[in-house]
mmCIF file of C-alpha atoms in Angstrom:
data_model
loop_
_atom_site.group_PDB
_atom_site.id
_atom_site.type_symbol
_atom_site.label_atom_id
_atom_site.label_comp_id
_atom_site.label_asym_id
_atom_site.label_seq_id
_atom_site.Cartn_x
_atom_site.Cartn_y
_atom_site.Cartn_z
ATOM 1 C CA MET A 96 2.670 -9.188 22.340
ATOM 2 C CA ALA A 97 4.140 -7.871 25.563
ATOM 3 C CA ASN A 98 3.645 -9.792 28.776
ATOM 4 C CA ILE A 99 0.945 -7.938 30.754
ATOM 5 C CA SER A 100 3.375 -7.309 33.611
ATOM 6 C CA ASN A 101 5.867 -5.868 31.122
ATOM 7 C CA ALA A 102 3.364 -3.741 29.179
ATOM 8 C CA ILE A 103 3.230 0.049 29.283
ATOM 9 C CA ASN A 104 0.649 2.522 28.051
ATOM 10 C CA MET A 105 1.574 4.817 25.184
ATOM 11 C CA SER A 106 -0.236 8.032 24.440
ATOM 12 C CA PHE A 107 -0.129 9.965 21.167
ATOM 13 C CA ARG A 108 -2.402 12.153 19.096
ATOM 14 C CA VAL A 109 -4.064 10.970 15.909
ATOM 15 C CA ASP A 110 -6.803 12.408 13.722
ATOM 16 C CA LYS A 111 -10.235 11.186 14.881
ATOM 17 C CA ASN A 112 -11.354 10.106 11.386
ATOM 18 C CA LEU A 113 -8.065 8.280 10.744
ATOM 19 C CA LYS A 114 -8.429 6.440 14.067
ATOM 20 C CA GLU A 115 -12.000 5.390 13.241
ATOM 21 C CA GLN A 116 -10.978 4.169 9.774
ATOM 22 C CA ALA A 117 -8.012 2.275 11.197
ATOM 23 C CA ASP A 118 -10.145 0.708 13.946
ATOM 24 C CA ASP A 119 -12.662 -0.433 11.315
ATOM 25 C CA LEU A 120 -9.939 -1.896 9.082
ATOM 26 C CA PHE A 121 -8.219 -3.753 11.911
ATOM 27 C CA LYS A 122 -11.548 -5.116 13.167
ATOM 28 C CA LYS A 123 -12.208 -6.522 9.678
ATOM 29 C CA LEU A 124 -8.736 -8.090 9.826
ATOM 30 C CA GLY A 125 -9.588 -9.738 13.158
ATOM 31 C CA MET A 126 -7.539 -7.552 15.472
ATOM 32 C CA ASN A 127 -7.698 -4.287 17.324
ATOM 33 C CA THR A 128 -5.583 -1.186 16.863
ATOM 34 C CA SER A 129 -3.348 -2.061 19.813
ATOM 35 C CA VAL A 130 -2.456 -5.432 18.235
ATOM 36 C CA ALA A 131 -1.864 -3.772 14.847
ATOM 37 C CA LEU A 132 0.455 -1.159 16.376
ATOM 38 C CA ASN A 133 2.352 -3.861 18.267
ATOM 39 C CA MET A 134 2.770 -5.746 14.977
ATOM 40 C CA PHE A 135 4.068 -2.573 13.304
ATOM 41 C CA LEU A 136 6.562 -1.847 16.101
ATOM 42 C CA THR A 137 7.727 -5.481 16.190
ATOM 43 C CA GLN A 138 8.338 -5.440 12.441
ATOM 44 C CA CYS A 139 10.228 -2.120 12.706
ATOM 45 C CA VAL A 140 12.531 -3.570 15.350
ATOM 46 C CA ARG A 141 12.971 -6.846 13.443
ATOM 47 C CA GLU A 142 13.789 -5.103 10.143
ATOM 48 C CA LYS A 143 15.621 -2.202 11.801
ATOM 49 C CA SER A 144 13.611 0.097 9.511
ATOM 50 C CA ILE A 145 10.093 1.176 8.688
ATOM 51 C CA PRO A 146 8.480 -1.863 7.009
ATOM 52 C CA PHE A 147 7.357 0.118 3.962
ATOM 53 C CA ILE A 148 8.879 2.803 1.762
ATOM 54 C CA PRO A 149 7.549 6.250 2.673
ATOM 55 C CA SER A 150 6.821 8.181 -0.496
ATOM 56 C CA LEU A 151 5.267 11.479 -1.472
ATOM 57 C CA GLU A 152 4.368 10.122 -4.904
ATOM 58 C CA VAL A 153 1.708 7.503 -4.298
ATOM 59 C CA PRO A 154 0.646 6.741 -6.906
ATOM 60 C CA ASN A 155 3.524 8.180 -8.889
ATOM 61 C CA ALA A 156 3.135 9.878 -12.282
ATOM 62 C CA ARG A 157 4.109 6.740 -14.206
ATOM 63 C CA LEU A 158 1.451 4.654 -12.456
ATOM 64 C CA ILE A 159 -1.200 7.335 -12.963
ATOM 65 C CA SER A 160 -0.349 7.447 -16.671
ATOM 66 C CA ALA A 161 -0.623 3.658 -16.940
ATOM 67 C CA MET A 162 -3.984 3.657 -15.137
ATOM 68 C CA GLU A 163 -5.294 6.382 -17.456
ATOM 69 C CA GLU A 164 -4.163 4.356 -20.468
ATOM 70 C CA VAL A 165 -5.980 1.264 -19.177
ATOM 71 C CA GLU A 166 -9.157 3.306 -18.661
ATOM 72 C CA ALA A 167 -8.872 4.711 -22.205
ATOM 73 C CA ILE A 168 -8.448 1.198 -23.636
ATOM 74 C CA GLU A 169 -11.364 -0.167 -21.597
ATOM 75 C CA SER A 170 -13.647 2.682 -22.658
ATOM 76 C CA GLY A 171 -12.671 2.257 -26.320
ATOM 77 C CA LYS A 172 -11.078 5.696 -26.631
ATOM 78 C CA ILE A 173 -7.860 4.078 -27.808
ATOM 79 C CA LYS A 174 -7.119 0.643 -29.193
ATOM 80 C CA ALA A 175 -4.896 -1.743 -27.318
ATOM 81 C CA LYS A 176 -1.729 -2.749 -29.106
ATOM 82 C CA LYS A 177 -1.671 -6.320 -30.328
ATOM 83 C CA TYR A 178 1.357 -8.382 -31.221
ATOM 84 C CA LYS A 179 1.797 -11.544 -33.246
ATOM 85 C CA SER A 180 4.619 -12.768 -31.021
ATOM 86 C CA PHE A 181 6.387 -12.083 -27.761
ATOM 87 C CA GLU A 182 9.439 -11.009 -29.735
ATOM 88 C CA ASP A 183 7.356 -8.342 -31.503
ATOM 89 C CA ALA A 184 6.227 -6.998 -28.142
ATOM 90 C CA LEU A 185 9.808 -6.904 -26.850
ATOM 91 C CA GLU A 186 10.906 -5.093 -30.006
ATOM 92 C CA ASP A 187 8.241 -2.442 -29.428
ATOM 93 C CA ILE A 188 9.523 -1.908 -25.871
ATOM 94 C CA ASP A 189 13.003 -1.114 -27.161
#
């Protein structure tokens, strides 16, 4: 965290609901939003990038399909595949 004599104030706009949700999350994590934003900026500088991969497909189609399959198996709509050996499972993947 910045030395108090070296600190500056930053001002930016953020959606009110997003701010409230973020404040609540960070409080549960034992910090405030200012600390969380300082952590984010520090990590950006350290990594020389954004510390996550921005994506428009979250979750992506493949993940959604897998989650739907799990739900169908859990609800009994489809049966889960069973294999006698690991080699049989690998063969099915190919």
